[in-house]
Structure formats: structure tokens, C-alpha cells
Coordinates of C-alpha atoms in Angstrom, one line a residue:
M320 CA 3.2 20.0 22.9
A321 CA 4.9 17.2 21.5
C322 CA 2.8 16.6 18.1
I323 CA 4.6 20.1 16.9
P324 CA 8.0 18.4 15.8
L325 CA 5.9 16.2 13.0
V326 CA 3.7 18.7 12.4
V327 CA 6.8 20.9 11.2
F328 CA 8.2 18.7 9.6
L329 CA 5.2 17.5 8.1
L330 CA 4.8 21.1 6.8
L331 CA 8.7 21.7 5.3
F332 CA 8.8 18.3 3.3
F333 CA 5.2 17.5 2.8
A334 CA 3.2 20.6 2.6
Y335 CA 5.5 23.2 1.1
P336 CA 6.7 20.8 -2.1
L337 CA 3.1 20.3 -3.1
A338 CA 2.2 23.7 -2.4
R339 CA 5.6 24.7 -4.4
L340 CA 4.6 22.2 -7.0
C341 CA 0.8 23.3 -7.3
L342 CA 2.2 26.8 -7.7
F343 CA 4.3 26.0 -10.7
S344 CA 0.7 24.8 -12.2
F345 CA 0.0 28.9 -11.9
S346 CA 3.1 30.3 -13.1
D347 CA 2.8 29.5 -17.0
P348 CA 4.6 32.2 -19.1
A349 CA 1.0 31.5 -21.5
G350 CA -0.7 32.6 -18.7
A351 CA -1.7 31.6 -15.5
L352 CA -4.4 28.7 -16.6
A353 CA -2.3 27.7 -19.8
A354 CA -1.0 24.6 -18.0
Y355 CA -4.5 23.5 -17.2
R356 CA -6.3 24.5 -20.8
R357 CA -3.5 22.1 -22.0
L358 CA -5.4 19.1 -19.9
I359 CA -8.0 19.6 -21.9
D360 CA -7.2 20.5 -25.5
V361 CA -4.1 18.1 -25.7
P362 CA -5.6 14.5 -26.7
A363 CA -3.1 12.6 -24.9
Y364 CA -3.2 14.4 -21.9
R365 CA -7.2 14.4 -21.3
A366 CA -6.9 10.7 -22.4
G367 CA -4.5 10.2 -19.0
L368 CA -6.9 12.2 -16.9
E369 CA -9.8 9.9 -17.7
A370 CA -7.5 7.0 -17.8
T371 CA -6.7 8.0 -14.5
F372 CA -10.4 8.4 -12.7
G373 CA -11.5 5.7 -15.1
I374 CA -9.1 3.6 -13.4
A375 CA -9.2 4.3 -10.0
G376 CA -13.1 3.9 -10.1
L377 CA -12.2 0.5 -11.6
V378 CA -10.0 -0.4 -9.0
T379 CA -12.6 0.9 -6.3
L380 CA -15.6 -1.2 -7.4
L381 CA -13.5 -4.2 -8.2
S382 CA -12.1 -3.6 -4.7
I383 CA -15.0 -3.2 -2.6
C384 CA -17.1 -6.4 -4.8
L385 CA -14.2 -8.8 -4.4
A386 CA -13.3 -7.8 -0.2
Y387 CA -17.1 -8.9 0.7
P388 CA -17.0 -12.7 0.1
V389 CA -13.5 -12.3 1.9
A390 CA -14.8 -10.4 4.4
Y391 CA -17.7 -12.7 5.0
L392 CA -15.8 -15.7 4.8
M393 CA -13.1 -14.3 7.6
A394 CA -16.1 -13.2 9.6
S395 CA -18.1 -17.1 9.1
V396 CA -15.7 -19.6 10.0
G397 CA -13.8 -20.5 13.5
P398 CA -11.3 -18.6 15.3
R399 CA -8.3 -20.9 14.2
L400 CA -9.7 -20.7 11.1
A401 CA -10.3 -17.0 10.8
V402 CA -6.5 -16.4 11.9
L403 CA -4.8 -18.4 8.6
L404 CA -7.6 -16.3 6.3
G405 CA -6.5 -12.8 8.6
G406 CA -2.6 -14.0 8.0
A407 CA -3.8 -14.8 3.6
V408 CA -4.7 -11.1 3.4
L409 CA -2.1 -9.7 5.6
L410 CA 0.5 -11.2 3.8
P411 CA 0.6 -9.8 0.4
F412 CA -1.1 -6.9 2.4
W413 CA 2.7 -6.5 3.6
T414 CA 4.3 -7.4 0.6
S415 CA 6.3 -5.8 -1.8
S416 CA 3.7 -4.6 -4.1
L417 CA 6.6 -4.3 -6.9
V418 CA 7.1 -7.7 -5.9
R419 CA 3.5 -8.5 -6.7
T420 CA 3.1 -6.3 -9.9
T421 CA 6.7 -8.3 -10.8
A422 CA 5.3 -12.4 -10.2
W423 CA 1.7 -11.0 -11.9
I424 CA 4.0 -10.2 -15.0
I425 CA 5.8 -13.4 -15.4
L426 CA 2.1 -15.8 -14.8
L427 CA 0.4 -13.0 -17.3
Q428 CA 3.0 -12.4 -19.7
R429 CA 2.1 -14.1 -23.5
Y430 CA 3.9 -17.5 -22.5
G431 CA 3.7 -17.2 -18.7
V432 CA 1.6 -19.6 -16.6
I433 CA -1.5 -18.7 -17.2
N434 CA -0.9 -19.3 -20.5
S435 CA 1.1 -21.7 -20.7
V436 CA -1.0 -23.9 -18.6
L437 CA -4.2 -22.9 -20.6
L438 CA -2.6 -23.9 -24.1
H439 CA -1.6 -27.0 -22.4
L440 CA -5.1 -27.8 -21.1
G441 CA -6.5 -26.6 -24.5
V442 CA -8.8 -24.1 -23.2
I443 CA -7.0 -22.0 -25.2
R444 CA -5.3 -22.2 -28.9
V445 CA -3.7 -18.8 -29.2
P446 CA -2.1 -16.8 -26.0
I447 CA -4.2 -14.2 -24.2
T448 CA -3.2 -10.8 -23.6
F449 CA -3.5 -10.6 -20.3
I450 CA -0.8 -7.4 -19.5
Y451 CA 0.1 -4.3 -21.4
N452 CA -4.0 -3.3 -21.5
L453 CA -6.3 -2.7 -19.1
S454 CA -7.0 -6.1 -17.6
G455 CA -3.3 -6.0 -16.4
V456 CA -3.6 -2.5 -14.8
L457 CA -6.9 -3.6 -13.2
I458 CA -5.5 -7.2 -12.3
G459 CA -2.4 -6.4 -10.1
M460 CA -4.3 -3.0 -8.6
T461 CA -7.1 -4.2 -7.8
H462 CA -4.2 -7.5 -6.2
V463 CA -2.4 -4.3 -4.6
L464 CA -5.4 -2.3 -3.2
L465 CA -7.9 -5.2 -2.7
P466 CA -6.9 -5.7 1.7
F467 CA -7.4 -2.2 2.4
V468 CA -11.2 -2.9 2.0
V469 CA -11.3 -6.7 3.1
L470 CA -9.7 -5.0 6.6
P471 CA -12.6 -2.3 8.1
L472 CA -15.2 -4.8 6.3
Y473 CA -14.3 -7.9 8.4
G474 CA -14.7 -5.4 11.2
A475 CA -18.1 -4.8 10.1
F476 CA -18.9 -8.0 9.9
R477 CA -17.6 -8.7 13.1
G478 CA -19.6 -6.3 14.5
I479 CA -23.0 -7.6 13.4
D480 CA -25.3 -8.9 16.4
R481 CA -25.9 -12.3 15.3
G482 CA -29.3 -11.9 17.1
L483 CA -30.5 -9.6 14.2
L484 CA -30.2 -12.2 11.6
D485 CA -31.2 -15.2 13.2
A486 CA -34.5 -12.3 13.8
A487 CA -34.5 -11.9 10.2
E488 CA -34.5 -15.6 9.6
N489 CA -37.1 -16.2 12.1
L490 CA -39.8 -13.6 10.6
G491 CA -38.9 -15.6 7.2
A492 CA -36.5 -13.2 5.3
S493 CA -34.7 -14.7 2.5
P494 CA -31.2 -15.4 2.5
W495 CA -31.0 -12.4 -0.6
S496 CA -33.7 -10.4 2.1
I497 CA -30.9 -10.8 5.5
W498 CA -28.1 -9.7 2.5
W499 CA -29.7 -6.4 1.2
R500 CA -31.9 -5.5 3.6
L501 CA -29.3 -6.2 7.0
I502 CA -25.8 -6.9 6.0
L503 CA -25.6 -4.2 3.7
P504 CA -26.6 -1.6 5.6
L505 CA -24.6 -2.5 8.5
T506 CA -21.3 -2.7 6.2
A507 CA -21.8 -0.2 3.8
R508 CA -19.9 2.3 6.0
S509 CA -16.7 0.2 6.4
A510 CA -17.5 -0.3 2.6
C511 CA -17.1 3.0 2.0
A512 CA -14.0 3.7 4.3
G513 CA -11.9 0.9 2.6
G514 CA -13.3 2.2 -0.7
A515 CA -12.0 6.0 -0.6
I516 CA -8.5 4.9 0.6
V517 CA -8.1 2.6 -2.5
F518 CA -9.8 5.4 -4.8
M519 CA -7.7 8.1 -3.1
S520 CA -4.2 5.1 -3.6
A521 CA -5.2 4.7 -7.5
L522 CA -5.6 8.5 -8.4
G523 CA -1.6 8.5 -8.0
Y524 CA -0.4 4.9 -8.8
Y525 CA 2.2 4.9 -10.4
V526 CA 4.4 1.0 -10.7
T527 CA 1.5 -1.4 -12.0
P528 CA 0.8 1.2 -15.1
A529 CA 3.7 1.8 -15.9
L530 CA 5.0 -2.0 -15.6
M531 CA 2.0 -4.1 -17.0
G532 CA -0.3 -0.8 -18.1
G533 CA -0.3 0.0 -22.1
A534 CA -0.4 3.7 -24.5
R535 CA -4.2 4.0 -23.3
E536 CA -3.6 3.1 -19.8
T537 CA -0.8 6.2 -19.1
M538 CA -2.1 7.8 -15.8
A539 CA -1.9 11.2 -14.2
A540 CA 1.3 10.0 -12.3
Q541 CA 3.6 8.7 -15.7
L542 CA 2.2 12.0 -17.0
I543 CA 3.7 14.2 -14.5
A544 CA 7.0 12.0 -14.0
S545 CA 7.0 12.2 -18.3
N546 CA 6.8 16.3 -18.0
V547 CA 9.3 16.5 -15.7
E548 CA 11.5 14.2 -16.7
D549 CA 11.5 13.9 -20.7
Q550 CA 10.3 17.8 -21.3
L551 CA 11.0 19.9 -18.6
D552 CA 7.6 21.4 -17.8
W553 CA 6.5 21.6 -14.7
F554 CA 4.1 23.6 -15.4
T555 CA 1.3 20.7 -17.2
A556 CA 3.2 18.4 -14.1
G557 CA 1.9 20.9 -11.7
A558 CA -1.7 21.1 -13.1
F559 CA -1.7 17.4 -13.1
A560 CA -0.7 16.9 -9.6
T561 CA -3.1 19.5 -8.4
V562 CA -6.1 17.6 -9.9
T563 CA -4.9 14.3 -8.5
I564 CA -4.4 16.5 -4.9
L565 CA -7.3 18.5 -5.1
A566 CA -9.4 15.2 -5.6
S567 CA -7.7 13.1 -3.1
L568 CA -8.8 15.6 -1.1
V569 CA -12.7 15.7 -1.7
V570 CA -12.4 12.1 -1.5
F571 CA -10.9 12.9 1.9
G572 CA -13.4 15.4 2.8
I573 CA -16.0 13.0 2.5
A574 CA -15.2 10.2 4.0
Q575 CA -13.7 12.4 7.1
A576 CA -17.5 13.8 6.8
L577 CA -18.9 10.3 7.5
G578 CA -16.5 8.7 9.6
G579 CA -13.7 11.1 10.5
P580 CA -10.1 10.9 10.1
Q581 CA -10.0 7.6 12.8
G582 CA -12.9 6.2 10.9
L583 CA -9.9 5.6 7.7
F584 CA -7.1 4.6 9.8
G585 CA -7.0 5.2 13.2
G586 CA -8.4 2.6 15.9
P587 CA -6.8 -0.9 16.7
A588 CA -6.6 -3.1 12.8
P589 CA -9.0 -5.4 12.3
A590 CA -6.7 -8.1 12.3
A591 CA -5.8 -7.9 15.1
R592 CA -9.4 -8.9 15.9
I593 CA -9.2 -11.5 14.0
G594 CA -10.1 -15.1 16.8
R595 CA -12.8 -13.2 18.9
Q596 CA -16.3 -14.7 18.7
G597 CA -18.2 -12.7 16.7
G598 CA -22.1 -12.6 14.9
M599 CA -21.4 -14.3 11.9
T600 CA -20.6 -17.4 12.9
R601 CA -24.1 -19.8 12.0
R602 CA -25.4 -22.5 10.4
R603 CA -24.0 -21.7 6.4
S604 CA -26.9 -21.6 3.6
F605 CA -26.6 -22.8 -0.1
G606 CA -25.9 -19.1 -0.8
G607 CA -23.5 -18.8 2.0
W608 CA -21.4 -21.7 1.0
M609 CA -21.5 -20.2 -2.4
V610 CA -20.3 -16.7 -1.2
G611 CA -17.5 -18.5 1.4
I612 CA -16.0 -20.7 -2.2
C613 CA -16.0 -16.7 -4.1
G614 CA -13.7 -15.5 -1.1
G615 CA -11.7 -18.6 -0.8
L616 CA -11.2 -18.5 -4.9
I617 CA -10.8 -14.6 -4.2
L618 CA -7.6 -15.2 -1.3
L619 CA -5.9 -17.4 -3.8
Y620 CA -6.0 -14.6 -6.1
L621 CA -4.5 -12.6 -3.4
L622 CA -1.5 -15.5 -2.8
L623 CA -0.9 -17.2 -6.3
P624 CA 1.6 -14.2 -7.0
I625 CA 3.7 -15.1 -3.6
L626 CA 3.2 -18.6 -4.4
I627 CA 4.5 -18.6 -7.6
I628 CA 7.3 -16.6 -7.9
G629 CA 9.1 -18.6 -5.4
P630 CA 10.0 -21.7 -7.6
M631 CA 10.5 -19.5 -10.6
S632 CA 13.5 -18.5 -9.1
W633 CA 14.8 -21.8 -8.9
G634 CA 14.8 -22.6 -12.3
G635 CA 18.1 -23.6 -13.9
S636 CA 16.7 -22.1 -17.4
P637 CA 18.2 -18.6 -18.4
F638 CA 14.5 -17.9 -19.5
L639 CA 11.4 -18.1 -16.9
A640 CA 9.6 -21.4 -16.8
F641 CA 7.0 -23.2 -14.6
P642 CA 7.4 -25.6 -13.1
P643 CA 11.1 -25.4 -13.4
D644 CA 12.8 -28.0 -15.3
H645 CA 15.1 -28.5 -12.3
L646 CA 16.7 -26.6 -9.3
T647 CA 20.0 -24.8 -8.7
W648 CA 21.0 -21.6 -6.5
H649 CA 22.9 -20.2 -10.0
W650 CA 20.6 -17.5 -9.6
Y651 CA 20.8 -16.5 -6.0
R652 CA 24.6 -16.4 -6.5
V653 CA 24.2 -14.4 -9.1
L654 CA 23.0 -10.9 -6.8
F655 CA 25.6 -11.8 -4.2
V656 CA 28.5 -11.7 -6.5
R657 CA 27.1 -8.9 -8.9
P658 CA 27.8 -5.3 -7.2
Q659 CA 25.2 -3.4 -8.2
W660 CA 23.0 -5.5 -6.1
R661 CA 24.6 -5.9 -3.5
L662 CA 25.0 -1.8 -3.4
A663 CA 21.6 -1.7 -3.8
L664 CA 21.0 -3.5 -0.6
W665 CA 22.9 -1.8 1.3
N666 CA 21.9 1.7 0.1
S667 CA 18.3 0.1 1.4
L668 CA 19.1 -0.7 4.2
Q669 CA 20.8 2.9 5.4
V670 CA 18.3 4.5 3.9
G671 CA 15.4 2.4 6.0
A672 CA 17.9 3.0 9.0
I673 CA 17.2 6.6 8.5
T674 CA 13.2 6.8 8.1
V675 CA 13.0 4.5 11.3
V676 CA 14.8 6.2 13.7
G677 CA 12.7 9.5 12.3
A678 CA 9.6 8.5 12.1
T679 CA 9.3 5.8 15.1
L680 CA 10.5 9.8 17.1
L681 CA 8.2 12.1 15.3
G682 CA 5.6 9.7 15.2
T683 CA 5.3 8.6 18.8
L684 CA 5.5 11.9 20.2
A685 CA 3.0 13.3 18.2
A686 CA 0.4 10.0 19.0
V687 CA 1.0 11.3 22.4
G688 CA 1.0 14.6 22.1
V689 CA -2.7 14.7 19.9
G690 CA -4.6 13.4 23.1
A691 CA -4.4 16.4 24.3
L692 CA -5.5 18.6 21.5
R693 CA -9.7 19.3 21.2
G694 CA -11.7 20.2 18.5
S695 CA -11.1 21.3 15.1
L696 CA -7.1 22.3 16.3
R697 CA -7.1 17.8 16.4
T698 CA -8.9 17.6 13.6
A699 CA -7.1 19.8 11.6
V700 CA -3.6 18.0 13.3
E701 CA -4.7 14.3 12.4
S702 CA -5.6 15.2 9.4
L703 CA -2.3 16.7 8.6
I704 CA -0.3 13.8 9.8
V705 CA -2.2 11.3 7.7
M706 CA -2.4 13.0 4.2
P707 CA 1.1 11.7 3.3
M708 CA -0.8 8.4 3.1
I709 CA -3.7 9.5 0.4
A710 CA -1.6 12.1 -1.3
P711 CA -0.1 10.8 -4.6
A712 CA 3.2 9.6 -4.1
I713 CA 4.7 10.3 -7.5
A714 CA 3.7 14.5 -6.4
L715 CA 5.5 14.4 -3.2
A716 CA 9.1 13.0 -5.1
I717 CA 8.7 15.5 -7.7
G718 CA 8.2 18.5 -5.2
L719 CA 11.2 16.9 -3.0
Y720 CA 13.1 16.6 -6.2
Y721 CA 13.1 20.2 -6.9
E722 CA 13.3 21.3 -3.5
F723 CA 16.1 18.7 -3.1
A724 CA 18.5 19.7 -6.0
R725 CA 18.7 23.1 -4.8
L726 CA 19.8 21.6 -1.5
H727 CA 22.3 18.7 -2.9
L728 CA 20.6 16.3 -1.4
L729 CA 20.0 13.9 -4.4
S730 CA 23.3 11.8 -4.4
G731 CA 23.4 10.8 -0.7
H732 CA 20.6 9.2 1.2
W733 CA 19.6 11.7 3.8
G734 CA 17.1 12.9 0.7
L735 CA 15.5 10.0 0.2
G736 CA 15.9 9.4 4.4
L737 CA 13.5 12.1 4.9
G738 CA 11.0 11.8 2.3
H739 CA 10.5 8.2 3.8
T740 CA 10.3 9.7 7.0
V741 CA 7.4 11.4 5.6
L742 CA 5.9 8.3 4.0
A743 CA 6.2 6.3 7.3
A744 CA 5.4 8.5 10.1
P745 CA 1.7 8.1 9.8
F746 CA 1.8 4.3 10.1
V747 CA 4.0 4.8 13.4
F748 CA 1.4 7.3 14.9
I749 CA -1.8 5.2 14.0
A750 CA 0.5 2.4 15.8
V751 CA 1.2 4.1 18.7
R752 CA -2.0 5.8 19.0
S753 CA -3.9 2.7 18.6
A754 CA -1.5 1.7 21.5
L755 CA -2.8 4.5 23.7
Q756 CA -6.2 3.9 23.5
R757 CA -5.5 0.8 25.1
F758 CA -3.7 2.2 28.0
D759 CA -5.6 2.8 31.7
L760 CA -5.0 6.7 32.4
T761 CA -5.5 6.4 35.7
L762 CA -2.4 4.5 36.1
V763 CA -0.9 8.4 35.3
D764 CA -2.9 9.8 37.9
A765 CA -1.9 7.2 40.1
A766 CA 2.0 7.4 39.7
A767 CA 1.5 11.5 40.1
G768 CA -0.5 10.7 43.0
L769 CA 2.6 8.7 44.6
G770 CA 4.7 11.6 44.0
A771 CA 6.7 10.6 40.3
G772 CA 6.9 13.7 38.3
P773 CA 6.8 13.7 34.1
L774 CA 9.5 12.2 33.7
R775 CA 9.7 9.0 35.6
I776 CA 6.0 8.6 34.2
G777 CA 7.2 8.7 30.7
L778 CA 10.1 6.3 30.8
L779 CA 8.5 4.0 33.4
V780 CA 4.7 3.7 33.2
L781 CA 4.0 5.1 29.2
L782 CA 7.1 4.1 27.4
P783 CA 6.3 0.5 28.4
A784 CA 2.7 0.1 28.0
I785 CA 2.9 1.9 24.2
A786 CA 6.7 -0.2 23.8
P787 CA 4.5 -3.0 21.4
G788 CA 3.0 -0.6 19.3
I789 CA 6.1 2.0 18.8
S790 CA 8.0 -1.0 17.4
A791 CA 4.9 -2.3 15.3
G792 CA 5.2 1.4 14.2
A793 CA 9.2 1.0 13.1
I794 CA 8.8 -2.2 11.6
F795 CA 5.8 -0.3 9.3
A796 CA 8.4 2.5 8.8
F797 CA 10.9 0.0 7.5
V798 CA 8.8 -2.0 5.4
T799 CA 7.3 1.3 3.7
S800 CA 10.9 2.4 3.3
F801 CA 12.2 -0.5 1.9
D802 CA 9.3 -1.4 0.0
D803 CA 9.5 2.6 -1.9
V804 CA 9.5 2.9 -5.3
V805 CA 8.4 6.1 -6.8
L806 CA 10.7 8.3 -4.5
S807 CA 14.4 6.5 -5.2
L808 CA 13.2 6.8 -8.6
F809 CA 13.9 10.9 -8.3
L810 CA 15.9 11.2 -5.2
T811 CA 18.6 8.8 -5.5
D812 CA 21.4 8.3 -8.5
V813 CA 23.2 5.7 -9.9
R814 CA 25.5 5.3 -6.6
S815 CA 22.7 6.0 -3.8
R816 CA 20.1 3.6 -5.8
T817 CA 18.1 1.5 -3.2
L818 CA 17.1 -2.4 -4.3
P819 CA 13.6 -1.3 -5.1
R820 CA 15.0 1.0 -7.9
L821 CA 17.0 -1.6 -9.5
I822 CA 14.9 -4.3 -9.4
Y823 CA 12.2 -1.7 -10.9
E824 CA 14.8 -1.4 -13.6
A825 CA 15.5 -5.0 -14.2
V826 CA 11.8 -5.7 -14.4
S827 CA 11.0 -2.5 -17.0
Q828 CA 13.8 -3.9 -19.4
D829 CA 13.8 -7.7 -18.7
I830 CA 12.6 -10.3 -16.6
N831 CA 15.5 -12.8 -16.1
P832 CA 15.5 -15.3 -13.2
S833 CA 17.8 -13.5 -11.0
V834 CA 14.9 -10.8 -10.6
A835 CA 12.8 -13.4 -9.0
A836 CA 15.3 -13.9 -6.8
V837 CA 15.8 -10.7 -5.4
S838 CA 11.5 -10.4 -6.1
T839 CA 11.6 -13.8 -3.5
L840 CA 14.2 -12.8 -1.7
V841 CA 12.6 -8.8 -0.4
A842 CA 9.2 -10.8 0.0
L843 CA 10.5 -13.4 2.6
A844 CA 12.4 -10.6 4.4
T845 CA 9.2 -8.4 4.4
V846 CA 7.6 -11.6 6.1
L847 CA 10.5 -12.3 8.2
I848 CA 10.0 -9.2 10.1
L849 CA 6.6 -8.8 10.4
S850 CA 6.1 -12.5 11.9
V851 CA 8.7 -12.0 14.2
N852 CA 6.4 -8.4 15.1
L853 CA 3.8 -11.1 15.2
V854 CA 5.6 -13.2 17.9
F855 CA 6.9 -10.7 20.1
A856 CA 3.3 -8.9 20.4
R857 CA 2.0 -11.9 21.7
Q858 CA 4.4 -12.6 23.9
R859 CA 3.9 -9.4 25.4
S860 CA 0.8 -9.1 25.6

């Protein structure tokens, strides 16, 4: 079967390292459950678990609440404006999460852009502490994870029959009744699916809490890293990893029971349907206008970090300022002059190439082969393939670090390339499977009836039809690799560190205009790559 290579790969480089890490938690010399008792008995560990689940829950709730106005606005405007609004959601969605976190730090720091504007307008007299506390973590994490709820909700809104809304209105239902008794029940499943993805992703979040949170916002991912790096306590790290993995599996199991893996990650992307005629386009009431205005403000919240970081990178001052006093190329020249930036970029490109080749080949074969499976076997294979998208990245990083250290794979590009292939292969699988769902299988029967063999059918019939999905999956694989920080922190050394790791180290120490410049370049590169893919996809279709 064509899906066997990816299944074997994930068993070796995903399931096995995580299983070994979980087994460490039961190998403590003090007793099989000693590590788990420490999670409860040690106040810092107990607080870390409470912060992990509390922050994940708050971010999920905020994401769902903020996603509804945006999805409603996208579904209630004309096709052309819907395309623009969809782009406003997708632009930050595919921009590096590290770049967005860096931008939020610049915006929210004590004398950052927002505090400076509020002080200048006289709204406040003393700067507000936005970051290095809970508010900073919630702002940063919600900004990164919000699109995971907006996209499925938009699809649900577009699927609502306009006739139902008109009938309810003709029967005298108020806008609130229509919203509460009609729209909310019809969109609840999509909101829960998006919320499940947000919650599972938030459980293992590392970068944003580490950069924007304080001591009270220390989450499980940070404690896992601290126990391995600082204390060499693999037993407690394994216990933290086991708890977060089990929590993710429980949420995933519930979501799978409600809608299946395809309900979470499968099918054509909602963004692909932007611009079609939908059921929500209708005369807007006063309440609808208010919800639409809220949706516009939330879209501004999504775009603000990307819009602000570029101008600040052009400032001539050695300190970040907005607006910049005068424009200069200086900080961009610094990036090309300093060898560490050039080396980090070259390392990222090499790792990205390994990831694209491996993930595209494995993901495409699996997408073609999984169609031949049936019943529980197909469900199990699909679940295994999408699990790297929801499992805590820090747990995978620590598990691979332990295995690769013995294989001497921490000093080059292959170790990180294998780890990134684990993360990227599911994106290729989903993109190619979406293309296959639109493929007319009668073409295969016709080619076989005309005497074509399996190889000719695959090369001349199937491959051209799914080529857009393959190219999209390859681009998503590269972006996933180019954006990763967590695996890069553990699977590289000083010589092989990637650009995201170098940016993370620079942000952790001191943010200056050179960091804003490299963040701007990374954001522009991501947007350019995705735009080229979109143009070619439109031409092919």
C-alpha cells in the first residue's frame, strides 16, 4: 500500500520517540509514579499545570468568541470583498508565528507603539503593562490561533440556507432569536472543531509564553524544556509530556467522535470557497452592523503586527520607534554583513529542501494509498497521520533529541530535516487528499479500459490532476519548516542553527531594528511564496 512509507516513518520518528519519553515518566528510581506525584506536590509544577490548562481554555474561549464576528462578516459581504477579508485572515495565518510574536512585543512593551500612542493622546499617564503577564500571553496566542476557528466557522456560515433566515424573519423572530436559536446551533459543530484544534495546539505552546509571559504564565512546554536542559530530569519532563499528550488525545478523540478526522483537518479549505454565493448575504440589521464592525476591528487586530513591524525596521535610530524618525537601509545591510544571519538563512534553506522532498513524497503517497483502506483501519491511519499537527511540539523535540543524540544527528541538517518532515507531511497529505476528492475516478476506469497500465495511469492521468494539491502541500511543508522554532532549539547546534532559532535568541536577549528587519523579510518571503502558489493554482483551475 502507498501509505505504508509514511506510516512506518511516523512510527519511527513520531510515535516511538514520544512513547520513549512517556516511558521515562514511569522509570523514576523513586517509584513508578514518583514523577507524577511531583507534578502535584511541587508548587511550581502544580502551578505550571494549572497555567497550561487555564491559558489553553481561555485562548480557546477567546478564539471562538472573536471568530464569530469575523466569520459572519466574511459570509455576509459580496464575493470580491469576501476575497479581501479572507486574505486578511490568511495573511497572518501563514506568516511566521515567531514574527508575529516579535511584532506584538514591539507593540506592547512598556514604551512600545500602543503605550506611546496612549500617552501622546493623554488617555493614560503611566504606561500599561501589557506583556510579561497573562494579558500578553492571551493576546499573542489568540492572535496566532484565531484563524483555526475563523476558517471552519466561515464555511459553516456559507452553508446556512438563506431561506431559513428569511422564514424566521417572516415569522416575527427577532435578530437575537435568529442568532441564538438558528445560527448558533447550525455553526456550533464547526466552532467546536476549530476550538478543539486551538485547545490542543495551546496545550503545547512554547514560544509565545516564553517571550511574552511572566513567571505565573510558565506553561508545561517551558517546564519540559527546563527539566531537560537545566535539571537533566527526564522523568519529570516525561510526566509533563505524558499529561499534555493524553489531554490532546482525549480532545482529539472527542472531536473525532463528533466529526471524524476529516471534520477537523480534511476537505477543501474554507478559504477556497471564498467568493461563492452563500446563504448569509442579506439585508443587514442594526445588530448585524454592530457585529460586522466588531469583525472589522478583529481583522485589524490580526493585521496590526504585520503592518507595524515593516515601517519600524526602516528607522535610523538604534532603538525601535514608530513612526521612524528617518528611513534607512542600515539594518537590512547589517543582516547581510553579519555572517551568523547568512549562515542561519542557508541552514534554513537546506533543512527546508530536505523537508519538502521528504514530506511531499511521503504525504502524496499516503494520500493516494489511504483511499484503498476501509473502516477502522482507515480511521487509524488517518488519525496517525494528522497527530503530529496536534501533539505538543516540545514533546516531539525532546523525544527526537534523546534519540538523535545517540545517532549523532544534532550537528547537521538531517536530524532537523527528519523532525520537520514529521510536522510537514500531514499538510501535504491533507492538500493532496483534497485534490483527490475533486478527482473524477471514471477517468482511471476509462484509461484502464483503453489499455493503459497502472504506471501510465498514475503519470498521465492521476498526477496532472493532483499536481495543484502536491504543489500546495510542498509550499506548506517549506513554510512549516521555515517557521519552526521549537525543534530547531533542540535539534541544532551553533553552526547548524536556523533563522527562526537565531531570531528567537535575538528576541530573548534584546529587540533592536535588525530583528524587526529580519522579521519583515521572513514575513515578505512567506507572503510571496503563498501568493505565487495562489496565482498558479488559479491559472491551473
